[in-house]
Amino acid sequence: MLTERQKMILKVIVNNYIQLAEPVGSRALSKHSDIGYSPATIRNEMADLEEMGFLEQPHTSAGRIPSHKGYRYYVDYLISPEETQISKENITDFQKVFTDQFIEMEQTLEQAASVLSKITNYTSIILGPEIYQTKLRHIQIVPLNEHNLVAILVTNTGKVQHKSITISDGGSAYEIEKIVNFLNEKLTGIPLYQLKSKLMQEINQEFQRNEQLYGQMMNITHHLFRDEHEYKENKLFLSGTTNILNQPEFSDVHTIKEILTLFEKSDDVIQLIKPSENGKTGIEVKIGTENTVEAASNCSVITATYEMEGNPIGTIGIFGPTRMDYKKMISILDFLSKDFNNFISRLYKG
Amino acid sequence: MLTERQKMILKVIVNNYIQLAEPVGSRALSKHSDIGYSPATIRNEMADLEEMGFLEQPHTSAGRIPSHKGYRYYVDYLISPEETQISKENITDFQKVFTDQFIEMEQTLEQAASVLSKITNYTSIILGPEIYQTKLRHIQIVPLNEHNLVAILVTNTGKVQHKSITISDGGSAYEIEKIVNFLNEKLTGIPLYQLKSKLMQEINQEFQRNEQLYGQMMNITHHLFRDEHEYKENKLFLSGTTNILNQPEFSDVHTIKEILTLFEKSDDVIQLIKPSENGKTGIEVKIGTENTVEAASNCSVITATYEMEGNPIGTIGIFGPTRMDYKKMISILDFLSKDFNNFISRLYKG
DNA sequence: TATTAGCACTCATCATCAACGAGTGCTAAT
DNA sequence: ATTAGCACTCGTTGATGATGAGTGCTAATA
């Protein structure tokens, strides 16, 4: 479709624009070492590239900048894998995060997000593990006072979730202990998303005769799952949200506000980094309007999935302007996701 | 020090500027219903007020704006308490947060911060309760796998704190149970900040003979308190951080960035809203450079403390431009902190 | 003596205008 | 097929002047 020369020109334009954020003109291209043609020749090619939709002109007397289509082509065809090499400093940065010193998943994710945003100077987004991959390890109920309990769930990933419960009649310590024992016996190893149905089922079987305990249990269950989405939604970790302020294209308060408020809406952020096709692994790049979120139409998102036992369970993403250093970002994400996979399998294989 | 007329003029200027964010001139003042003087008279007074440092002139041909000193005088002497009345809608907004439906302290604080920022259109900052007012209610240890444990602390405020621990030898379920029972027996009711010393003491007394358990306990204790500050630092809740983007005085990317990055540094934020004199309760207003934090030198912070059993345990603050609606903010904060005191005493008196 | 009308002066804002130059598209020469 | 040459476009920059809000001062007024 594109001639070799056109590819080369497009590539140089994108690289140039990514670095300097300024439209690049034929003269500058002609000077570039890889290109041995006069400005006039290049102008012709550029006109063709524009006609085909790969380039845009901010105004007549400016150079060209890549269009979304241009970036897309660049990412799909013009980045050679051997070019995408992560630097050694970055590698050691990540390795500090994934020490074998056990820290729980959530903390690790938070640290990874922080390092990622610092390295890239963009905003990093990490979507926590799908909750239905996690199983209940332990459940505990602690009475606070007459009418208030705290229920605590511990999962096999070391995540601790708790929930306050108010009941009219607190019940005796003995009763509570009995209930806790029962819950642990019956529910350990059950995936969180099945917890409620499994629990209801067990209650019905076990406590049919004992009305007192039955009511108690139903009450607790009810409160425990009052906000059921808590056990389904996976947590988001954002870092470096103010980094876009460093980008020259975001110098206008209105667009800044648009993006910063976008970051505050978890749903939109998740929408942004959710893999477009389910089950597809590997790096994905969404450029400009390919993002279904309005406010991000001048931004790009690069995502990678991470896995547990071969199944993708979460996503790591980098959010930045469409004029993003795709080469570098892809290599960093590629490395990080693989490193992260190792980390997970090392820790949670049991 | 100031004549009545000067006070009146200063007051009208501040009110005016707070509302419109534009320097106010003698002509506009003269038109104001409360003032029956000609522009010329007012000009003379304004010149005096400027000389005394209460007003500033952005440039020769502009009106005057209040200086920090002017705001200070306004806040200290020109706001009549009967004027500071909170609206009914705002009251019901808060009451929704403080339902008797038990939710734990942290969640309540988070919600309160959210409502506060929405009502005020400024940034709200809430500093969680001093940790040394909270006592241990329950401690639990859950083994995840051979080498990893999760320790869970529940406090009397319903706060659940957990910590992952890696040990070389996991120990038997029996041992763990024994340890847990021991810990609960000995540590329940102990203030968190005393936890470590108390624990060490008990370990020495109890396990001198049993070397196996002694090592185990010391190991756990060590990990539990590895980051001791976790039990000392009180948590911060920020909400509405992007609200400053609505203020016309923050239209420049550089200052925006300065403030947004300030919000990311907990230490600075705490510094910002910590009461200047310890033990002093009630509303406090810090204007402009009275804030010791550099980036906030064009901002004001209004804070109120909240109490538990008569002792101040935390702070609620509103962060905005020096051109802030002090009257309204003070009344809102006053109401909220009192409401919050009631809420706390209702819940945690036991 | 306190107030005010009058007036010259200051200065930010805005629109206009021309010079500049980076970059283009097209044509004709190579 | 490539390129030199050239007219043209258009954003940027800086100068200029008009406008007008607001001031400070002086002299008149109550």
PDB file of C-alpha atoms in Angstrom, chain B residues 23 212 244 254 347:
ATOM      1  CA  PRO B  23     -10.624  44.540  41.362  1.00  0.00           C
ATOM      2  CA  GLN B 212      10.235 -22.179  69.472  1.00  0.00           C
ATOM      3  CA  ILE B 244      -9.366  24.790  41.933  1.00  0.00           C
ATOM      4  CA  HIS B 254       2.217  26.261  36.199  1.00  0.00           C
ATOM      5  CA  LEU B 347     -20.950   5.739  68.167  1.00  0.00           C
TER       6      LEU B 347
END
